[in-house]
Structure formats: structure tokens, C-alpha cells
Amino acid sequence: MYIISIDAGTTNTKVCLYQLPDFQLAEVVKFATPQLVKGTETDIDAERLWGNILRALQKLSVAVEDTQQIKQITVSSFGQAIVLQDSQEKVIPPTIAWFDPRTKTEAQEAKEILGEERLYEVTGINSHSNHSLTKLLWLKRHENTAFNRMHIWTCMSGFIASRLTGVFATDWSLASRTMLFDITKKTWDNKFIETFELDVETFPHVVESGARIANIKESISKKTGLPNHVTVSIAGHDHMAGSISTGLQKKTEILNSTGTTEGLLLIADKPNLSNEFRKFLISNGCYVLESTYSIYGSMPTAGQSFSWISKIFNKDITEVGRLCDEIYQEYTADFHPILERMQVFIPHLRGSGPPIRSTSSKVMIYGLTDQSTDNDILVSMIAGLCFELKQLKGVYEQYLNAKINRIKVIGPAVKNPLWLQLKADILQAEIIAYEEEEAVAKGAAMLSGWKQGLVETLPEAEIKTYTPKAESVKILQDFYQTFYLPVYNLKNHLEGKG
């Protein structure tokens, strides 16, 4: 038997074919997620994305000798971006990217109208330009004609699922990133919807993550060659779906999900709606498993930092990867020369994450000299990503009264030993790298396969472990206290946040 798993990522989309019961990756079709970029504004070209997915499904259909063995399609994606469709089910542009800052004004207005405490108490998240409500309000104000043509909106996973089934839905985890969803009742909050004069009839139906929504439409079956018994589900927000591939345990383990962004994910029996977490802008939400919640803090840049440095260095991203491998060999042989040349690099390329989250935060580099090399800057950038994560980990440990000494990692970071060893040394934790080629897609396939009864047990993945080295831990901790934090605090002061 087979499951097709669609992972619509910020940078790339992957359509993967998994063979059960071991969830072996049999085939994958990858392509760049189509974006329309104009200055600081980025839209997703939803129609082109769908066209590419349709072609990928056609390729996977012919890759299987007996297509009757393909049982499911499941969809996961980035959160917050929304797709508007008219009564003819045609996309109404623009589909504003989740990270696009143009909706900052609407985020501030929503915060003032709803009140920070009330908003966090109901939705588990703070008002931020990333979230779906701000995009609806921006479209209503700036694209009113298009907004008034809207028949329905969905998150990106829901859009893809609607094209496959004709059913407009979203799952718990993606609904949790809209600023309009009551995470304890698992329903849309009608009071919030009425406050902003939105029409609840245009909202998607909320469904269980990984559960069957419907079978594929007859027209999709004919176009792709897939049998019409294929069921479709929404596995959810990519970070949450991906965690299934690691067997993440409640309370005792934490997931570091890396991609264009990265974050720390903890799952719990209930949300943490404390004032401390609200002030630190930690997001709560419904997890993809029933009766569990996600506690999640994210950094706006991770993989994006590598793309940026590739452009600045005028090197192909694979060449940057080779540089990292070379530096890793030097680091394991003798880390002293590398750490002695390291600069403070605060990687706020797209703003900052918790504990001081801001869309207007900028990069700061301190310590460059005429002797600094590309390698020095690259190491400093990677260390900066780790120091940012260290601050978030500190918030978790302080306010959850927990010591985090074991972190599971998925995503592009698992192919970068230098990044992983620096995580171990800077976060002072054992790093467990899950060497899955497509962890999000696999986690989504495992979730839907298990939820719909195709498998009873889930396979264990191959891992590689990185442990903190005592001497480098001390040097990096001293660097953090002596240089990184003072420069970080100075930057916040210059930006009016300190």
C-alpha cells in the first residue's frame, strides 16, 4: 500500500510517495513554491502551486505498478497564509505569504481592539502580522473589491485539499494560527469574527488532523490516474505534522523543527496561557493528536539565513554546504582557532522571534576585522542562530520549570553536522538528528495512515546523536555572556525595544 504526502513549504514543495508499512520513500517530486516578490511584499501564486502539484500527482500515479494500492493523500503546509476563492472556486489574489510584514498595522489594531490578555486567553497566540486575521483585515481594507468577491477562504493545506475533494476545510493546528480560533473549545470564535465584521459562512470547516475529509473528486481521478477510492486528509501545520516522524513524547522531549524558519515545539495536555508566556510571545495551539496542545516558539530565519549568505558570498547553496562540512572537520579537530575568530552575528533577517519578537528587528554583526574570512562569518551566523534558540530554550526552562537536555531535530539542519554540533555546544543539550529526507511529509503520512487505520504501529527512524563538548561549551557560554548578550541588548536599545 502507498500514501502520497504533500508538503507545501515556504521555499519548496514536496510531493512524496510512501510505501507502507515502513513508510519507505519510494518517489518524490520537488519544486520551488511559486512566489511573487515585490520589495518587502511576497505573495504565493496558489494557482501555479496547484498546477505543479497536479503534475506531480500524475508522475507518482504512473510510478506505481498497481495504482489501486495508493490509498491516501495527505497535505501539510506552512501556517497562516490564506487563499481566497470565489463562487466558481477560482483563486482571488493576492495570497499573502505568512512572513509578509505588510499587515503590521492590522496586527496592532487587532491587538488594541481585542486586548492582549483576552486574545491570548482564547486563541493562545499574540497578535502578529504573520497570522491569518491580519491578512483578512488587510485584504478587506486594501483589496476590497477582491475581498467582497470571496466565497470562501482556507489555509494553504485546505486550499490544496479543496482542489482534490471539493470540500473546504482546515485542521486544528492550522486554525490555531489564525487569531480567530478558540483552542480550548476547538471552534471558531464567533465574537471575534463579529467584532471585525467578518462572515463566518466564508470560514472553512475545522476537521481532525489526519482524518479523512473525503475521497478525491472524479475529475481528479481522471486527470491523475489515481483511483477514486483515494481519501484526502489535512495533516496540519508542517512543524506539528513533522514531529510525528520523531515519536515526540509529551512534556519530556522537545522538537527543533528546521526549515526556512525554525522553532522549539513541546506538546502538553493543556495550553500554557500564563502572563509570562504571553509577554514572551510563545504560541499555544491544538496539536495534531487529539486532547494535546502545542507550545511553540519560532525564529523567522534559519534556512533563510543560509540562502542569504549564499547570495552575499556569491556561492551556490551546495558550496555553502561544503564549506560547513570543511569547517566541521576543523571544529572537531581543534575548535579553538574557529571560536577565537567568531563574531557576534544576530541573524534577524526577517525580524526576531521570542523572547523579544519584532517584525522590524534588524541584523547586527560585531567583531569584523580586515582578517575576517567567509568561513568566520559563516560560523558566526550559524552560532547566532543557535544563540537565538538558546534564549528561547531559557524561557521554556524558566517558566515550565523544566530542564531541557535532549532535543530532537528534523529538517535541513540534520544534513549540516556543524550546525548540529554548535546546537549541542551552545544549547548544552544532547541533539538527536532524525535523518529523514522529508521529515514533514513522512510525519504527515504516518499520522494519516495511523488515524485512518492503514497501520497500527509506527516505525522508528534512523538517528545520529551530537553531544556537548565540555570545553567548547564553556568557551561559547563565556562568549554568550560577555559579547552576545551585551550586543543583543544594545541592538534592542537602538531599535527602541530595550
Short mmCIF file of C-alpha atoms in Angstrom, two decimals:
data_model
loop_
_atom_site.label_atom_id
_atom_site.label_comp_id
_atom_site.label_asym_id
_atom_site.label_seq_id
_atom_site.Cartn_x
_atom_site.Cartn_y
_atom_site.Cartn_z
CA MET A 1 0.00 0.00 0.00
CA TYR A 2 1.01 3.61 -0.59
CA ILE A 3 0.28 7.08 0.78
CA ILE A 4 1.00 10.31 -1.07
CA SER A 5 2.08 13.15 1.22
CA ILE A 6 2.10 16.76 0.00
CA ASP A 7 4.27 19.18 1.99
CA ALA A 8 3.82 22.77 0.83
CA GLY A 9 6.81 24.57 2.31
CA THR A 10 7.77 28.23 2.22
CA THR A 11 10.72 27.63 -0.10
CA ASN A 12 9.98 24.24 -1.68
CA THR A 13 7.01 21.93 -2.11
CA LYS A 14 7.50 18.17 -1.94
CA VAL A 15 5.03 15.54 -3.18
CA CYS A 16 6.16 12.21 -1.73
CA LEU A 17 5.09 8.62 -2.28
CA TYR A 18 5.49 6.37 0.78
CA GLN A 19 5.24 2.59 0.81
CA LEU A 20 3.64 1.00 3.86
CA PRO A 21 4.06 -0.43 6.44
CA ASP A 22 7.58 1.00 6.91
CA PHE A 23 6.87 4.36 5.24
CA GLN A 24 9.77 3.99 2.84
CA LEU A 25 10.13 6.94 0.48
CA ALA A 26 9.50 5.37 -2.93
CA GLU A 27 9.40 8.53 -5.05
CA VAL A 28 9.44 12.30 -4.57
CA VAL A 29 8.70 15.26 -6.83
CA LYS A 30 10.16 18.59 -5.62
CA PHE A 31 9.71 22.11 -6.96
CA ALA A 32 10.12 25.67 -5.74
CA THR A 33 6.98 27.05 -4.11
CA PRO A 34 5.99 29.78 -6.61
CA GLN A 35 6.30 33.26 -5.11
CA LEU A 36 5.64 36.74 -6.45
CA VAL A 37 8.10 39.13 -4.79
CA LYS A 38 7.89 42.91 -4.92
CA GLY A 39 10.23 44.65 -2.50
CA THR A 40 9.29 43.57 1.02
CA GLU A 41 5.99 42.08 -0.16
CA THR A 42 5.68 38.40 -1.05
CA ASP A 43 2.62 36.58 -2.41
CA ILE A 44 2.21 32.87 -3.06
CA ASP A 45 1.00 32.00 -6.57
CA ALA A 46 -1.63 29.49 -5.44
CA GLU A 47 -2.83 28.56 -8.94
CA ARG A 48 0.70 27.77 -10.14
CA LEU A 49 1.33 25.82 -6.96
CA TRP A 50 -1.79 23.73 -7.58
CA GLY A 51 -0.80 23.15 -11.22
CA ASN A 52 2.60 21.87 -10.12
CA ILE A 53 1.02 19.58 -7.52
CA LEU A 54 -1.38 18.16 -10.11
CA ARG A 55 1.52 17.33 -12.42
CA ALA A 56 3.40 15.74 -9.53
CA LEU A 57 0.41 13.53 -8.73
CA GLN A 58 0.32 12.41 -12.36
CA LYS A 59 4.01 11.43 -12.15
CA LEU A 60 3.54 9.49 -8.92
CA SER A 61 0.50 7.70 -10.31
CA VAL A 62 2.50 6.18 -13.16
CA ALA A 63 5.37 5.33 -10.78
CA VAL A 64 3.23 2.66 -9.09
CA GLU A 65 2.60 -0.56 -10.99
CA ASP A 66 -0.81 -1.10 -9.37
CA THR A 67 -2.42 2.30 -8.67
CA GLN A 68 -5.15 0.56 -6.66
CA GLN A 69 -2.51 0.26 -3.93
CA ILE A 70 -2.48 4.06 -3.47
CA LYS A 71 -4.89 4.62 -0.58
CA GLN A 72 -4.48 8.17 0.71
CA ILE A 73 -3.32 11.70 0.00
CA THR A 74 -2.47 13.87 3.00
CA VAL A 75 -1.50 17.54 2.99
CA SER A 76 0.67 19.61 5.34
CA SER A 77 1.88 23.16 4.85
CA PHE A 78 3.22 26.35 6.33
CA GLY A 79 0.68 28.15 8.50
CA GLN A 80 -1.14 31.48 8.44
CA ALA A 81 -1.20 32.28 4.71
CA ILE A 82 -4.77 32.19 3.38
CA VAL A 83 -6.20 31.57 -0.08
CA LEU A 84 -9.40 33.35 -1.12
CA GLN A 85 -11.69 31.66 -3.66
CA ASP A 86 -14.80 32.93 -5.45
CA SER A 87 -18.09 31.11 -6.04
CA GLN A 88 -16.54 29.38 -9.07
CA GLU A 89 -13.69 28.11 -6.86
CA LYS A 90 -11.16 30.33 -8.59
CA VAL A 91 -8.33 31.87 -6.59
CA ILE A 92 -8.69 35.56 -5.80
CA PRO A 93 -5.19 37.07 -5.44
CA PRO A 94 -3.19 38.11 -3.56
CA THR A 95 -2.30 35.15 -1.35
CA ILE A 96 -0.09 36.99 1.14
CA ALA A 97 2.88 34.93 2.41
CA TRP A 98 2.83 34.18 6.11
CA PHE A 99 6.03 36.18 6.76
CA ASP A 100 4.99 39.27 4.75
CA PRO A 101 5.14 42.33 7.06
CA ARG A 102 2.60 44.50 5.21
CA THR A 103 -0.14 43.64 7.73
CA LYS A 104 1.65 45.13 10.77
CA THR A 105 -0.92 47.94 11.08
CA GLU A 106 -3.78 45.44 11.15
CA ALA A 107 -1.96 43.37 13.78
CA GLN A 108 -1.64 46.42 16.03
CA GLU A 109 -5.30 47.33 15.51
CA ALA A 110 -6.45 43.80 16.32
CA LYS A 111 -4.36 43.85 19.49
CA GLU A 112 -5.92 47.14 20.60
CA ILE A 113 -9.48 46.10 19.76
CA LEU A 114 -9.42 42.62 21.31
CA GLY A 115 -6.96 43.28 24.11
CA GLU A 116 -3.75 41.30 24.56
CA GLU A 117 -4.94 39.25 27.52
CA ARG A 118 -8.32 38.31 26.04
CA LEU A 119 -6.79 37.38 22.68
CA TYR A 120 -4.18 35.13 24.32
CA GLU A 121 -6.71 33.57 26.67
CA VAL A 122 -8.94 32.46 23.77
CA THR A 123 -6.53 31.78 20.89
CA GLY A 124 -3.28 31.01 22.73
CA ILE A 125 -1.33 33.41 20.48
CA ASN A 126 -0.38 37.08 20.39
CA SER A 127 -1.40 39.48 17.66
CA HIS A 128 1.21 39.38 14.90
CA SER A 129 1.34 40.22 11.22
CA ASN A 130 2.06 36.57 10.44
CA HIS A 131 -1.41 35.42 11.49
CA SER A 132 -4.41 34.95 9.20
CA LEU A 133 -6.76 37.53 10.74
CA THR A 134 -4.37 40.36 9.89
CA LYS A 135 -4.32 39.24 6.26
CA LEU A 136 -8.12 39.17 6.09
CA LEU A 137 -8.26 42.68 7.54
CA TRP A 138 -5.60 43.96 5.14
CA LEU A 139 -7.43 42.50 2.14
CA LYS A 140 -10.71 43.96 3.35
CA ARG A 141 -9.10 47.41 3.58
CA HIS A 142 -6.76 47.44 0.58
CA GLU A 143 -8.32 44.92 -1.83
CA ASN A 144 -11.98 45.48 -1.03
CA THR A 145 -13.33 44.50 -4.45
CA ALA A 146 -11.45 41.22 -4.32
CA PHE A 147 -12.45 40.70 -0.68
CA ASN A 148 -16.14 41.17 -1.48
CA ARG A 149 -15.90 38.54 -4.25
CA MET A 150 -14.72 35.98 -1.70
CA HIS A 151 -16.95 32.94 -1.30
CA ILE A 152 -14.57 31.02 0.99
CA TRP A 153 -11.05 31.23 2.38
CA THR A 154 -8.79 28.42 3.52
CA CYS A 155 -5.26 27.94 4.76
CA MET A 156 -2.86 26.59 2.13
CA SER A 157 -3.35 22.93 3.11
CA GLY A 158 -7.08 23.49 2.96
CA PHE A 159 -6.82 25.04 -0.50
CA ILE A 160 -4.94 22.01 -1.83
CA ALA A 161 -7.40 19.63 -0.14
CA SER A 162 -10.34 21.57 -1.60
CA ARG A 163 -8.94 21.19 -5.12
CA LEU A 164 -8.68 17.46 -4.52
CA THR A 165 -12.10 16.94 -2.89
CA GLY A 166 -14.34 19.98 -3.33
CA VAL A 167 -14.57 20.25 0.48
CA PHE A 168 -13.35 23.45 2.19
CA ALA A 169 -11.66 22.60 5.47
CA THR A 170 -8.74 23.27 7.77
CA ASP A 171 -7.38 21.27 10.67
CA TRP A 172 -6.99 22.14 14.35
CA SER A 173 -3.30 23.04 14.15
CA LEU A 174 -3.64 25.46 11.22
CA ALA A 175 -6.83 27.01 12.63
CA SER A 176 -4.78 27.72 15.76
CA ARG A 177 -2.63 30.17 13.75
CA THR A 178 -5.49 32.39 12.57
CA MET A 179 -6.19 34.52 15.71
CA LEU A 180 -9.86 33.55 15.32
CA PHE A 181 -9.91 30.03 16.78
CA ASP A 182 -10.80 29.10 20.37
CA ILE A 183 -8.18 26.46 21.09
CA THR A 184 -9.87 25.00 24.18
CA LYS A 185 -13.32 24.69 22.55
CA LYS A 186 -11.84 23.83 19.12
CA THR A 187 -14.29 26.13 17.35
CA TRP A 188 -14.18 29.46 15.54
CA ASP A 189 -14.75 32.31 17.99
CA ASN A 190 -17.94 33.99 16.81
CA LYS A 191 -17.42 37.07 19.00
CA PHE A 192 -14.04 37.79 17.41
CA ILE A 193 -15.50 37.17 13.95
CA GLU A 194 -18.39 39.56 14.62
CA THR A 195 -16.04 42.17 16.10
CA PHE A 196 -14.25 42.50 12.75
CA GLU A 197 -17.47 42.20 10.72
CA LEU A 198 -16.36 39.02 9.01
CA ASP A 199 -18.78 36.41 7.67
CA VAL A 200 -18.49 33.02 9.37
CA GLU A 201 -20.03 31.45 6.25
CA THR A 202 -16.76 32.19 4.44
CA PHE A 203 -14.75 30.22 7.03
CA PRO A 204 -13.59 26.64 6.35
CA HIS A 205 -14.90 23.69 8.32
CA VAL A 206 -12.47 22.60 11.06
CA VAL A 207 -11.54 18.91 10.93
CA GLU A 208 -9.40 16.47 12.89
CA SER A 209 -5.77 16.42 11.77
CA GLY A 210 -5.04 13.38 9.60
CA ALA A 211 -8.65 12.18 9.49
CA ARG A 212 -10.47 11.51 6.21
CA ILE A 213 -12.20 14.57 4.75
CA ALA A 214 -13.49 12.97 1.56
CA ASN A 215 -12.36 10.92 -1.42
CA ILE A 216 -10.75 12.62 -4.41
CA LYS A 217 -13.15 14.06 -6.98
CA GLU A 218 -13.91 12.06 -10.11
CA SER A 219 -12.27 14.80 -12.20
CA ILE A 220 -9.05 14.50 -10.17
CA SER A 221 -9.10 10.73 -10.57
CA LYS A 222 -9.32 11.12 -14.35
CA LYS A 223 -6.60 13.81 -14.55
CA THR A 224 -4.10 12.00 -12.34
CA GLY A 225 -4.86 8.33 -12.93
CA LEU A 226 -5.36 7.83 -9.19
CA PRO A 227 -8.22 5.52 -8.16
CA ASN A 228 -11.34 7.24 -6.85
CA HIS A 229 -11.12 5.36 -3.52
CA VAL A 230 -8.15 7.57 -2.50
CA THR A 231 -9.02 9.51 0.65
CA VAL A 232 -7.75 13.02 1.44
CA SER A 233 -6.78 14.46 4.82
CA ILE A 234 -5.13 17.58 6.19
CA ALA A 235 -2.21 16.57 8.42
CA GLY A 236 -1.75 20.15 9.58
CA HIS A 237 0.90 22.75 10.29
CA ASP A 238 4.23 21.49 8.95
CA HIS A 239 6.19 21.67 12.21
CA MET A 240 3.47 19.76 14.08
CA ALA A 241 2.99 17.11 11.39
CA GLY A 242 6.74 16.58 11.13
CA SER A 243 7.02 15.86 14.84
CA ILE A 244 5.10 12.61 14.34
CA SER A 245 8.10 11.16 12.49
CA THR A 246 10.18 11.52 15.68
CA GLY A 247 7.72 9.94 18.12
CA LEU A 248 7.90 13.14 20.21
CA GLN A 249 6.78 12.48 23.78
CA LYS A 250 4.66 14.83 25.87
CA LYS A 251 6.45 17.04 28.43
CA THR A 252 9.75 15.12 28.44
CA GLU A 253 11.03 15.89 24.92
CA ILE A 254 11.30 18.93 22.69
CA LEU A 255 11.46 19.19 18.91
CA ASN A 256 13.65 21.61 16.97
CA SER A 257 11.99 21.81 13.57
CA THR A 258 14.17 23.50 10.96
CA GLY A 259 13.32 24.84 7.53
CA THR A 260 13.08 28.37 6.18
CA THR A 261 12.31 29.14 9.84
CA GLU A 262 12.99 27.08 12.94
CA GLY A 263 11.38 26.66 16.31
CA LEU A 264 11.07 24.68 19.50
CA LEU A 265 7.95 22.54 19.90
CA LEU A 266 6.70 21.00 23.12
CA ILE A 267 3.47 19.01 23.40
CA ALA A 268 1.37 19.09 26.55
CA ASP A 269 -2.02 18.11 27.97
CA LYS A 270 -3.13 21.73 28.15
CA PRO A 271 -2.03 25.13 26.82
CA ASN A 272 0.13 27.45 28.90
CA LEU A 273 -1.77 30.75 28.91
CA SER A 274 0.32 32.42 31.62
CA ASN A 275 1.17 36.12 31.53
CA GLU A 276 4.85 35.19 31.24
CA PHE A 277 4.33 33.17 28.07
CA ARG A 278 2.08 35.89 26.68
CA LYS A 279 4.74 38.54 27.28
CA PHE A 280 7.40 36.35 25.66
CA LEU A 281 5.10 35.76 22.66
CA ILE A 282 5.08 31.97 22.92
CA SER A 283 2.36 30.39 20.78
CA ASN A 284 -0.09 27.77 22.02
CA GLY A 285 -2.25 25.73 19.70
CA CYS A 286 -4.08 22.49 19.14
CA TYR A 287 -1.66 19.69 18.32
CA VAL A 288 -2.30 17.14 15.58
CA LEU A 289 -3.14 14.43 18.13
CA GLU A 290 -6.43 14.61 20.00
CA SER A 291 -6.51 16.13 23.51
CA THR A 292 -2.99 17.54 23.23
CA TYR A 293 -1.65 21.03 22.71
CA SER A 294 1.45 22.51 21.15
CA ILE A 295 3.65 25.09 22.82
CA TYR A 296 5.74 26.66 20.11
CA GLY A 297 8.23 29.46 19.74
CA SER A 298 9.67 30.18 16.31
CA MET A 299 12.56 32.08 14.78
CA PRO A 300 11.73 33.83 11.48
CA THR A 301 15.05 32.84 9.89
CA ALA A 302 17.01 29.59 9.81
CA GLY A 303 17.35 28.08 6.35
CA GLN A 304 16.64 31.59 5.09
CA SER A 305 19.93 32.69 6.66
CA PHE A 306 21.83 30.16 4.55
CA SER A 307 20.06 31.38 1.40
CA TRP A 308 21.00 34.94 2.31
CA ILE A 309 24.65 34.14 2.98
CA SER A 310 24.79 32.16 -0.28
CA LYS A 311 23.71 35.33 -2.09
CA ILE A 312 26.10 37.58 -0.16
CA PHE A 313 29.06 35.24 -0.74
CA ASN A 314 28.02 34.70 -4.37
CA LYS A 315 28.26 30.96 -3.78
CA ASP A 316 25.84 28.18 -4.67
CA ILE A 317 23.96 26.82 -1.64
CA THR A 318 25.65 23.43 -2.14
CA GLU A 319 29.03 25.18 -1.99
CA VAL A 320 27.98 26.78 1.31
CA GLY A 321 27.13 23.27 2.49
CA ARG A 322 30.62 22.07 1.53
CA LEU A 323 32.15 24.98 3.46
CA CYS A 324 30.15 23.90 6.51
CA ASP A 325 31.47 20.35 6.16
CA GLU A 326 35.07 21.60 5.93
CA ILE A 327 34.63 23.84 8.97
CA TYR A 328 33.07 20.94 10.88
CA GLN A 329 36.18 18.83 10.28
CA GLU A 330 38.34 21.68 11.59
CA TYR A 331 35.99 22.22 14.54
CA THR A 332 36.13 18.58 15.62
CA ALA A 333 39.94 18.52 15.26
CA ASP A 334 40.51 21.77 17.20
CA PHE A 335 37.69 24.24 17.82
CA HIS A 336 39.88 26.89 19.48
CA PRO A 337 41.00 28.78 16.31
CA ILE A 338 37.44 28.86 14.96
CA LEU A 339 35.88 30.17 18.17
CA GLU A 340 38.65 32.73 18.65
CA ARG A 341 37.76 34.31 15.28
CA MET A 342 33.99 34.25 15.83
CA GLN A 343 31.96 37.46 15.68
CA VAL A 344 28.62 38.35 17.21
CA PHE A 345 26.06 37.76 14.45
CA ILE A 346 22.43 38.42 15.41
CA PRO A 347 20.51 36.88 12.48
CA HIS A 348 17.35 39.00 12.41
CA LEU A 349 16.96 38.94 8.63
CA ARG A 350 13.16 38.81 8.83
CA GLY A 351 12.67 40.24 12.29
CA SER A 352 13.13 38.41 15.58
CA GLY A 353 11.43 35.64 17.50
CA PRO A 354 10.80 35.27 21.26
CA PRO A 355 11.67 36.47 23.82
CA ILE A 356 11.55 39.91 22.10
CA ARG A 357 9.58 39.33 18.91
CA SER A 358 9.52 42.11 16.33
CA THR A 359 9.00 42.27 12.57
CA SER A 360 11.20 45.38 12.39
CA SER A 361 14.26 43.92 14.14
CA LYS A 362 17.44 44.01 12.02
CA VAL A 363 20.69 42.04 11.69
CA MET A 364 23.67 43.20 13.73
CA ILE A 365 27.26 41.99 13.33
CA TYR A 366 30.07 42.94 15.71
CA GLY A 367 33.73 41.93 15.58
CA LEU A 368 34.68 42.00 11.90
CA THR A 369 38.27 42.93 11.03
CA ASP A 370 40.31 43.02 7.83
CA GLN A 371 41.42 39.50 8.73
CA SER A 372 37.87 38.08 8.85
CA THR A 373 37.06 35.42 6.26
CA ASP A 374 33.95 33.95 4.68
CA ASN A 375 34.33 30.96 6.98
CA ASP A 376 34.43 33.19 10.06
CA ILE A 377 31.21 34.93 9.03
CA LEU A 378 29.51 31.63 8.21
CA VAL A 379 30.38 30.11 11.60
CA SER A 380 29.26 33.29 13.35
CA MET A 381 25.91 33.22 11.54
CA ILE A 382 25.27 29.58 12.48
CA ALA A 383 26.29 30.28 16.08
CA GLY A 384 23.93 33.27 16.06
CA LEU A 385 21.03 31.02 15.06
CA CYS A 386 21.94 28.75 17.97
CA PHE A 387 22.22 31.64 20.45
CA GLU A 388 18.75 32.82 19.40
CA LEU A 389 17.42 29.33 20.10
CA LYS A 390 19.28 29.32 23.43
CA GLN A 391 17.28 32.34 24.58
CA LEU A 392 14.01 30.63 23.67
CA LYS A 393 15.09 27.43 25.43
CA GLY A 394 15.83 29.52 28.52
CA VAL A 395 12.28 30.87 28.54
CA TYR A 396 10.87 27.33 28.32
CA GLU A 397 13.08 26.08 31.14
CA GLN A 398 12.30 29.00 33.42
CA TYR A 399 8.53 29.12 33.04
CA LEU A 400 7.81 25.42 32.52
CA ASN A 401 10.11 24.57 35.43
CA ALA A 402 11.91 22.00 33.30
CA LYS A 403 15.48 21.20 32.37
CA ILE A 404 15.77 20.54 28.63
CA ASN A 405 18.80 18.37 27.96
CA ARG A 406 17.57 16.38 24.94
CA ILE A 407 16.37 17.95 21.70
CA LYS A 408 15.11 16.15 18.58
CA VAL A 409 15.90 17.83 15.26
CA ILE A 410 14.22 17.50 11.86
CA GLY A 411 14.59 19.40 8.60
CA PRO A 412 17.62 20.72 6.68
CA ALA A 413 19.76 21.07 9.81
CA VAL A 414 20.17 17.28 10.01
CA LYS A 415 22.39 17.43 6.90
CA ASN A 416 24.69 20.01 8.50
CA PRO A 417 26.92 18.46 11.21
CA LEU A 418 28.50 21.84 12.02
CA TRP A 419 25.10 23.35 12.80
CA LEU A 420 24.13 20.31 14.88
CA GLN A 421 27.36 20.29 16.92
CA LEU A 422 27.06 24.02 17.57
CA LYS A 423 23.48 23.42 18.71
CA ALA A 424 24.75 20.79 21.16
CA ASP A 425 27.54 23.03 22.48
CA ILE A 426 25.52 26.25 22.68
CA LEU A 427 22.20 24.79 23.90
CA GLN A 428 24.10 22.45 26.25
CA ALA A 429 21.85 19.56 25.25
CA GLU A 430 22.05 16.21 23.51
CA ILE A 431 20.97 16.72 19.90
CA ILE A 432 19.14 13.81 18.24
CA ALA A 433 19.13 14.31 14.45
CA TYR A 434 16.42 12.44 12.56
CA GLU A 435 17.98 11.65 9.23
CA GLU A 436 14.71 11.64 7.30
CA GLU A 437 14.96 13.10 3.83
CA GLU A 438 11.45 14.57 4.11
CA ALA A 439 10.53 14.55 7.80
CA VAL A 440 7.39 16.70 7.49
CA ALA A 441 5.94 14.69 4.60
CA LYS A 442 6.77 11.42 6.37
CA GLY A 443 5.28 12.57 9.67
CA ALA A 444 2.10 13.62 7.86
CA ALA A 445 1.88 10.25 6.08
CA MET A 446 2.39 8.40 9.36
CA LEU A 447 -0.30 10.48 11.06
CA SER A 448 -2.94 9.93 8.37
CA GLY A 449 -2.04 6.27 7.88
CA TRP A 450 -2.43 5.63 11.61
CA LYS A 451 -5.54 7.79 12.03
CA GLN A 452 -7.30 6.04 9.14
CA GLY A 453 -6.32 2.53 10.20
CA LEU A 454 -3.82 1.58 7.50
CA VAL A 455 -1.16 0.87 10.15
CA GLU A 456 -1.33 0.05 13.86
CA THR A 457 2.26 0.89 14.80
CA LEU A 458 4.70 3.49 13.51
CA PRO A 459 8.31 2.71 12.56
CA GLU A 460 11.34 4.16 14.33
CA ALA A 461 13.62 6.41 12.33
CA GLU A 462 17.40 6.40 11.93
CA ILE A 463 19.10 8.93 14.18
CA LYS A 464 22.50 10.46 14.80
CA THR A 465 23.44 11.93 18.16
CA TYR A 466 25.58 15.00 18.89
CA THR A 467 26.69 15.61 22.47
CA PRO A 468 28.00 18.82 24.04
CA LYS A 469 31.78 19.04 24.46
CA ALA A 470 32.66 20.44 27.88
CA GLU A 471 35.48 22.79 26.84
CA SER A 472 33.68 24.30 23.84
CA VAL A 473 30.51 24.63 25.97
CA LYS A 474 32.44 26.81 28.44
CA ILE A 475 34.02 28.98 25.73
CA LEU A 476 30.69 29.50 23.96
CA GLN A 477 28.86 30.24 27.22
CA ASP A 478 31.50 32.86 28.09
CA PHE A 479 31.15 34.35 24.59
CA TYR A 480 27.37 34.46 25.02
CA GLN A 481 27.58 36.27 28.36
CA THR A 482 30.48 38.58 27.50
CA PHE A 483 29.68 39.53 23.91
CA TYR A 484 26.43 38.19 22.50
CA LEU A 485 24.03 39.36 25.21
CA PRO A 486 25.54 42.87 25.58
CA VAL A 487 25.39 43.41 21.79
CA TYR A 488 21.86 41.96 21.72
CA ASN A 489 20.77 44.35 24.47
CA LEU A 490 22.44 47.30 22.70
CA LYS A 491 20.62 46.43 19.49
CA ASN A 492 17.29 46.30 21.31
CA HIS A 493 18.04 49.71 22.81
CA LEU A 494 18.87 51.18 19.38
CA GLU A 495 15.64 49.72 17.99
CA GLY A 496 13.60 51.09 20.89
CA LYS A 497 12.88 47.71 22.46
CA GLY A 498 15.16 47.83 25.47
#
